[in-house]
Coordinates of N, CA and C in Angstrom, one line a residue:
M245 N 0.8 -1.2 0.0 CA 0.0 0.0 0.0 C 0.9 1.2 0.0
R246 N 0.5 2.2 -0.8 CA 1.3 3.5 -0.9 C 0.8 4.4 0.2
L247 N 1.6 5.3 0.6 CA 1.3 6.2 1.7 C 1.6 7.6 1.3
V248 N 0.9 8.6 1.8 CA 1.3 10.0 1.7 C 1.7 10.3 3.1
C249 N 2.8 10.9 3.3 CA 3.4 11.2 4.6 C 3.6 12.7 4.6
D250 N 2.9 13.4 5.5 CA 3.2 14.8 5.8 C 4.0 15.0 7.0
Y251 N 5.2 15.4 6.9 CA 6.1 15.6 8.0 C 5.9 17.1 8.5
F252 N 5.8 17.3 9.8 CA 5.5 18.7 10.2 C 6.2 18.9 11.6
R253 N 6.3 20.1 11.9 CA 6.8 20.5 13.3 C 5.7 21.2 14.0
A254 N 5.7 21.0 15.3 CA 4.7 21.6 16.1 C 5.2 21.8 17.5
P255 N 4.7 22.8 18.3 CA 5.3 23.1 19.6 C 5.1 21.9 20.6
D256 N 4.0 21.1 20.4 CA 3.8 20.0 21.4 C 2.8 19.0 20.8
R257 N 2.6 17.9 21.5 CA 1.7 16.9 21.0 C 0.2 17.4 20.9
T258 N -0.2 18.2 21.8 CA -1.6 18.7 21.7 C -1.8 19.5 20.4
T259 N -0.8 20.3 20.1 CA -0.9 21.1 18.9 C -0.9 20.1 17.7
A260 N 0.0 19.1 17.7 CA 0.1 18.1 16.6 C -1.2 17.4 16.4
L261 N -1.9 17.1 17.5 CA -3.2 16.4 17.4 C -4.2 17.4 16.9
F262 N -4.1 18.7 17.3 CA -5.1 19.7 16.9 C -5.0 19.9 15.4
L263 N -3.7 19.8 14.9 CA -3.5 19.9 13.4 C -4.1 18.7 12.7
H264 N -4.3 17.6 13.4 CA -4.9 16.4 12.8 C -6.4 16.6 12.4
F265 N -7.0 17.6 13.1 CA -8.5 17.8 12.9 C -8.7 19.2 12.4
P266 N -8.5 19.5 11.1 CA -8.5 20.8 10.6 C -9.9 21.5 10.7
E267 N -10.9 20.7 10.9 CA -12.2 21.3 11.1 C -12.3 22.2 12.4
Y268 N -11.4 22.0 13.3 CA -11.4 22.9 14.5 C -10.4 24.1 14.4
W269 N -9.8 24.2 13.3 CA -8.9 25.4 13.1 C -9.7 26.7 13.0
T270 N -9.1 27.7 13.5 CA -9.6 29.0 13.4 C -8.6 29.9 12.7
D271 N -8.9 31.0 12.2 CA -8.0 31.9 11.5 C -6.9 32.4 12.5
T272 N -7.3 32.5 13.8 CA -6.3 33.1 14.7 C -5.6 32.1 15.6
A273 N -6.0 30.8 15.5 CA -5.5 29.8 16.4 C -4.4 28.9 15.8
L274 N -4.0 29.1 14.6 CA -3.0 28.3 14.0 C -1.6 28.5 14.6
P275 N -1.0 27.5 15.1 CA 0.3 27.6 15.8 C 1.4 27.8 14.8
D276 N 2.6 28.0 15.4 CA 3.8 28.1 14.6 C 4.2 26.7 14.2
A277 N 3.7 26.3 13.0 CA 4.0 24.9 12.5 C 4.1 25.0 11.0
E278 N 4.7 24.0 10.4 CA 4.9 24.0 8.9 C 5.0 22.5 8.6
A279 N 4.7 22.2 7.3 CA 4.7 20.8 6.9 C 5.4 20.6 5.6
V280 N 5.9 19.4 5.4 CA 6.5 19.0 4.1 C 5.8 17.7 3.7
R281 N 5.3 17.7 2.5 CA 4.6 16.5 2.0 C 5.6 15.7 1.2
L282 N 5.7 14.4 1.6 CA 6.7 13.5 0.9 C 5.9 12.2 0.4
K283 N 6.1 11.9 -0.8 CA 5.5 10.7 -1.4 C 6.1 9.4 -0.8
S284 N 5.3 8.7 -0.1 CA 5.7 7.3 0.2 C 6.9 7.2 1.1
I285 N 7.4 8.2 1.7 CA 8.6 8.1 2.6 C 8.1 8.0 4.0
D286 N 8.0 6.7 4.4 CA 7.4 6.4 5.7 C 8.4 6.7 6.8
P287 N 7.8 7.1 8.0 CA 8.7 7.4 9.1 C 9.3 6.2 9.8
Y288 N 9.0 5.0 9.5 CA 9.5 3.8 10.2 C 10.7 3.3 9.4
V289 N 10.5 2.8 8.2 CA 11.6 2.1 7.5 C 12.5 3.1 6.7
M290 N 11.8 3.9 5.9 CA 12.6 4.7 4.9 C 13.3 5.9 5.6
L291 N 12.6 6.5 6.5 CA 13.3 7.6 7.3 C 14.4 7.1 8.2
G292 N 14.1 5.9 8.8 CA 15.1 5.2 9.6 C 16.4 4.9 8.8
R293 N 16.2 4.5 7.6 CA 17.4 4.3 6.7 C 18.2 5.5 6.4
L294 N 17.5 6.6 6.2 CA 18.2 7.9 5.9 C 19.0 8.3 7.2
V295 N 18.3 8.2 8.3 CA 19.0 8.6 9.6 C 20.2 7.7 9.8
S296 N 20.1 6.4 9.6 CA 21.2 5.5 9.7 C 22.4 5.9 8.8
L297 N 22.1 6.3 7.6 CA 23.1 6.7 6.6 C 23.8 8.0 7.2
L298 N 23.0 8.9 7.7 CA 23.6 10.2 8.1 C 24.4 9.9 9.4
L299 N 24.0 9.1 10.3 CA 24.7 8.8 11.5 C 26.0 8.1 11.3
S300 N 26.0 7.1 10.3 CA 27.2 6.3 10.0 C 28.2 7.0 9.1
R301 N 27.7 8.1 8.4 CA 28.5 8.7 7.4 C 29.0 7.7 6.3
A302 N 28.2 6.8 6.0 CA 28.6 5.7 5.1 C 28.9 6.3 3.7
T303 N 29.9 5.7 3.0 CA 30.2 6.0 1.7 C 29.7 4.9 0.7
F304 N 29.8 5.2 -0.6 CA 29.4 4.2 -1.6 C 30.1 2.9 -1.4
E305 N 31.4 3.0 -1.1 CA 32.3 1.8 -0.9 C 31.8 1.0 0.4
D306 N 31.5 1.8 1.4 CA 31.0 1.1 2.6 C 29.7 0.3 2.3
V307 N 28.8 0.9 1.6 CA 27.6 0.2 1.3 C 27.8 -0.9 0.3
L308 N 28.7 -0.7 -0.7 CA 29.0 -1.8 -1.6 C 29.6 -3.0 -1.0
F309 N 30.5 -2.8 0.0 CA 31.2 -3.9 0.6 C 30.5 -4.5 1.8
S310 N 29.8 -3.6 2.6 CA 29.3 -4.0 3.9 C 27.7 -4.0 3.9
G311 N 27.1 -3.4 2.9 CA 25.7 -3.3 3.0 C 25.3 -2.0 3.7
F312 N 24.0 -1.7 3.7 CA 23.5 -0.5 4.3 C 23.7 -0.6 5.8
P313 N 24.1 0.5 6.4 CA 24.3 0.5 7.9 C 23.0 0.3 8.6
E314 N 23.0 -0.5 9.6 CA 21.8 -0.8 10.4 C 22.0 -0.2 11.8
R315 N 21.4 0.9 12.1 CA 21.5 1.5 13.4 C 20.2 1.3 14.1
E316 N 20.3 1.3 15.4 CA 19.0 1.3 16.2 C 18.5 2.7 16.3
I317 N 17.5 2.9 15.5 CA 16.8 4.2 15.4 C 15.5 4.0 16.2
P318 N 15.2 4.8 17.2 CA 14.0 4.7 17.9 C 12.8 4.9 17.0
E319 N 11.8 4.0 17.1 CA 10.6 4.1 16.3 C 9.8 5.3 16.7
P320 N 9.0 5.8 15.7 CA 8.1 6.9 16.1 C 7.1 6.5 17.1
E321 N 6.6 7.4 17.9 CA 5.5 7.1 18.8 C 4.2 7.4 18.3
L322 N 3.3 6.5 18.3 CA 1.9 6.6 17.8 C 1.1 7.5 18.7
L323 N 0.5 8.6 18.2 CA -0.2 9.6 19.0 C -1.7 9.4 18.8
T324 N -2.2 8.8 17.7 CA -3.6 8.6 17.5 C -3.9 7.1 17.5
P325 N -5.1 6.7 17.6 CA -5.4 5.3 17.6 C -4.9 4.6 16.4
E326 N -4.5 3.4 16.5 CA -3.8 2.7 15.4 C -4.8 2.5 14.2
D327 N -6.1 2.4 14.5 CA -7.1 2.2 13.4 C -7.6 3.5 12.9
D328 N -7.1 4.6 13.3 CA -7.4 5.9 12.8 C -6.9 6.0 11.4
D329 N -7.6 6.8 10.6 CA -7.2 7.0 9.2 C -7.3 8.5 8.9
P330 N -6.3 9.3 8.8 CA -4.9 8.9 8.9 C -4.4 8.9 10.4
V331 N -3.1 8.6 10.6 CA -2.6 8.5 12.0 C -1.5 9.6 12.1
I332 N -1.1 9.9 13.3 CA 0.0 10.8 13.6 C 1.0 10.2 14.5
V333 N 2.3 10.3 14.1 CA 3.3 9.8 15.0 C 4.3 10.9 15.3
E334 N 4.9 10.8 16.5 CA 5.9 11.8 16.9 C 7.3 11.1 16.6
L335 N 8.2 11.8 15.9 CA 9.5 11.3 15.7 C 10.4 11.5 16.9
D336 N 11.3 10.6 17.1 CA 12.2 10.7 18.2 C 13.2 11.9 18.1
V337 N 13.6 12.4 19.2 CA 14.5 13.6 19.1 C 15.8 13.2 18.4
L338 N 16.3 12.0 18.5 CA 17.5 11.6 17.7 C 17.3 11.7 16.2
V339 N 16.1 11.4 15.7 CA 15.8 11.6 14.3 C 15.8 13.1 13.9
R340 N 15.1 13.9 14.8 CA 15.1 15.3 14.5 C 16.5 15.9 14.5
D341 N 17.3 15.6 15.5 CA 18.6 16.2 15.7 C 19.6 15.7 14.6
T342 N 19.5 14.5 14.2 CA 20.4 14.0 13.2 C 20.1 14.7 11.9
L343 N 18.8 14.8 11.5 CA 18.5 15.6 10.3 C 18.9 17.0 10.4
A344 N 18.7 17.6 11.6 CA 19.0 19.1 11.8 C 20.5 19.4 11.7
K345 N 21.3 18.4 12.1 CA 22.7 18.7 12.1 C 23.4 18.3 10.8
A346 N 22.7 17.6 9.9 CA 23.3 17.2 8.7 C 23.8 18.3 7.9
T347 N 25.1 18.2 7.5 CA 25.7 19.3 6.6 C 25.3 19.0 5.2
Q348 N 25.5 20.0 4.3 CA 25.2 19.8 2.9 C 26.0 18.7 2.3
A349 N 27.2 18.5 2.7 CA 28.1 17.5 2.2 C 27.5 16.1 2.6
E350 N 27.1 16.0 3.9 CA 26.5 14.7 4.4 C 25.2 14.4 3.6
M351 N 24.4 15.4 3.4 CA 23.2 15.2 2.7 C 23.5 14.8 1.2
D352 N 24.4 15.4 0.6 CA 24.8 15.1 -0.8 C 25.3 13.7 -0.9
A353 N 26.1 13.2 0.1 CA 26.6 11.9 0.1 C 25.5 10.8 0.4
A354 N 24.6 11.2 1.3 CA 23.6 10.2 1.7 C 22.5 10.0 0.7
A355 N 22.1 11.1 0.0 CA 20.9 11.0 -0.9 C 21.0 9.9 -2.0
P356 N 22.2 9.8 -2.7 CA 22.2 8.8 -3.8 C 22.2 7.4 -3.1
L357 N 22.8 7.2 -2.0 CA 22.8 5.9 -1.3 C 21.4 5.6 -0.9
W358 N 20.7 6.5 -0.3 CA 19.3 6.3 0.2 C 18.4 6.0 -1.0
A359 N 18.7 6.6 -2.2 CA 17.9 6.4 -3.4 C 18.0 4.9 -3.9
Q360 N 19.1 4.2 -3.4 CA 19.3 2.9 -3.8 C 18.7 1.8 -2.9
T361 N 18.1 2.3 -1.8 CA 17.5 1.3 -0.9 C 16.3 0.6 -1.6
E362 N 16.0 -0.6 -1.2 CA 15.0 -1.4 -1.9 C 13.6 -0.7 -2.0
E363 N 13.3 0.2 -1.0 CA 12.0 0.9 -1.1 C 11.9 1.9 -2.2
F364 N 13.1 2.4 -2.6 CA 13.1 3.4 -3.7 C 13.3 2.7 -5.1
V365 N 14.1 1.7 -5.1 CA 14.4 1.1 -6.4 C 13.2 0.5 -7.1
G366 N 13.0 0.9 -8.3 CA 11.8 0.4 -9.1 C 10.6 1.3 -8.9
N367 N 10.7 2.4 -8.1 CA 9.6 3.3 -7.9 C 9.7 4.4 -8.9
Q368 N 8.9 4.3 -10.0 CA 9.1 5.3 -11.1 C 8.6 6.7 -10.7
F369 N 8.0 6.8 -9.5 CA 7.5 8.1 -9.1 C 8.5 9.0 -8.4
I370 N 9.6 8.3 -8.0 CA 10.6 9.1 -7.2 C 12.0 8.9 -7.9
D371 N 12.6 10.0 -8.3 CA 13.9 10.0 -8.9 C 15.0 10.6 -8.0
L372 N 16.2 10.5 -8.4 CA 17.3 11.1 -7.5 C 17.1 12.6 -7.2
P373 N 16.8 13.4 -8.2 CA 16.6 14.8 -7.8 C 15.5 15.0 -6.7
E374 N 14.5 14.2 -6.8 CA 13.4 14.3 -5.8 C 13.8 13.8 -4.5
V375 N 14.7 12.7 -4.5 CA 15.2 12.2 -3.2 C 16.1 13.3 -2.6
R376 N 16.9 14.0 -3.4 CA 17.8 15.0 -2.9 C 16.9 16.2 -2.2
R377 N 15.8 16.5 -2.9 CA 14.9 17.6 -2.4 C 14.3 17.1 -1.1
S378 N 13.9 15.8 -1.0 CA 13.3 15.3 0.2 C 14.2 15.4 1.4
V379 N 15.5 15.0 1.1 CA 16.5 15.0 2.2 C 16.7 16.5 2.7
A380 N 16.8 17.4 1.7 CA 17.0 18.8 2.1 C 15.7 19.4 2.8
D381 N 14.5 19.0 2.3 CA 13.3 19.5 3.0 C 13.2 18.9 4.4
L382 N 13.5 17.6 4.6 CA 13.5 17.1 5.9 C 14.5 17.7 6.9
A383 N 15.7 17.9 6.4 CA 16.7 18.5 7.2 C 16.4 20.0 7.5
G384 N 15.8 20.7 6.6 CA 15.4 22.1 6.9 C 14.3 22.1 7.9
L385 N 13.3 21.3 7.7 CA 12.2 21.2 8.7 C 12.7 20.8 10.1
A386 N 13.6 19.8 10.1 CA 14.2 19.4 11.4 C 15.0 20.5 12.1
G387 N 15.8 21.3 11.3 CA 16.5 22.4 11.8 C 15.7 23.5 12.4
R388 N 14.6 23.8 11.7 CA 13.6 24.8 12.2 C 12.9 24.3 13.5
A389 N 12.6 23.0 13.5 CA 11.9 22.4 14.7 C 12.9 22.5 15.9
R390 N 14.1 22.1 15.7 CA 15.1 22.1 16.8 C 15.4 23.5 17.3
E391 N 15.5 24.4 16.3 CA 15.7 25.8 16.7 C 14.6 26.4 17.5
A392 N 13.4 26.0 17.2 CA 12.2 26.5 17.9 C 11.8 25.6 19.2
G393 N 12.6 24.6 19.5 CA 12.3 23.7 20.6 C 11.1 22.9 20.4
Q394 N 10.9 22.5 19.1 CA 9.7 21.7 18.7 C 10.1 20.3 18.4
M395 N 9.1 19.5 18.3 CA 9.3 18.1 17.8 C 8.8 18.0 16.4
M396 N 9.2 16.9 15.8 CA 8.7 16.6 14.4 C 7.7 15.5 14.5
Y397 N 6.7 15.6 13.7 CA 5.6 14.6 13.6 C 5.4 14.2 12.2
C398 N 4.6 13.1 12.0 CA 4.3 12.7 10.6 C 2.8 12.3 10.6
L399 N 2.1 12.8 9.7 CA 0.7 12.4 9.5 C 0.8 11.4 8.3
I400 N 0.4 10.2 8.6 CA 0.5 9.1 7.6 C -0.9 8.7 7.1
C401 N -1.1 8.9 5.8 CA -2.4 8.6 5.2 C -2.3 7.6 4.1
P402 N -3.0 6.5 4.2 CA -3.0 5.5 3.1 C -3.4 6.2 1.8
F403 N -2.8 5.8 0.7 CA -3.1 6.4 -0.6 C -3.6 5.3 -1.5
P404 N -4.9 5.4 -1.8 CA -5.4 4.3 -2.7 C -4.7 4.2 -4.0
R405 N -4.6 3.1 -4.5 CA -3.9 2.9 -5.8 C -4.7 3.6 -6.9
I406 N -4.1 4.5 -7.6 CA -4.8 5.2 -8.6 C -4.3 4.7 -10.0
V407 N -5.2 4.1 -10.7 CA -4.7 3.6 -12.0 C -5.3 4.4 -13.2
E408 N -6.3 5.2 -13.0 CA -6.9 5.9 -14.1 C -5.9 6.9 -14.7
W409 N -5.0 7.5 -14.0 CA -4.1 8.4 -14.6 C -2.8 7.8 -15.2
L410 N -2.6 6.5 -15.0 CA -1.5 5.9 -15.5 C -1.7 5.6 -17.0
P411 N -0.7 5.7 -17.8 CA -0.8 5.4 -19.2 C -1.3 3.9 -19.4
P412 N -2.1 3.7 -20.4 CA -2.5 2.3 -20.7 C -1.3 1.4 -21.1
E413 N -1.3 0.2 -20.7 CA -0.2 -0.8 -21.0 C -0.4 -1.1 -22.5
T414 N 0.8 -1.2 -23.1 CA 0.8 -1.6 -24.6 C 1.5 -3.0 -24.7
D415 N 1.0 -3.8 -25.6 CA 1.6 -5.1 -25.8 C 2.8 -5.1 -26.7

């Protein structure tokens, strides 16, 4: 199943949950928050792999000879009921801080390696320039969250398979 993941920063969990229910928003009550929409980049496996790459500072040769680094990255904490649709999770401070501290050189080195993970390979909807943008967007959001003393959250929404806009198959 494909997912749409909106990563965002918010001052606290209450605000993050408030953002989950836009029908309660008012023009004057929106908090200092911002979001980044990323196609199918889930906060469990895919984001964990990016953070592992950034923490290990792996090179192409490292990955070629030793495989992708496996680091113990704390899983996001579920804030809404599991059967909710969509759900909100809070990312661990290690994830936020690793992304926030990433230098441009570290992001440039990690993006092509991250793009070669099995979750990206074969996905015709995500290419290397988009992966690079995603890394930069996540790092920027994390930096602003850290600077403001906020946490990062992810709203995960299942995305139904859409076939009507795909080109017809030819024999």
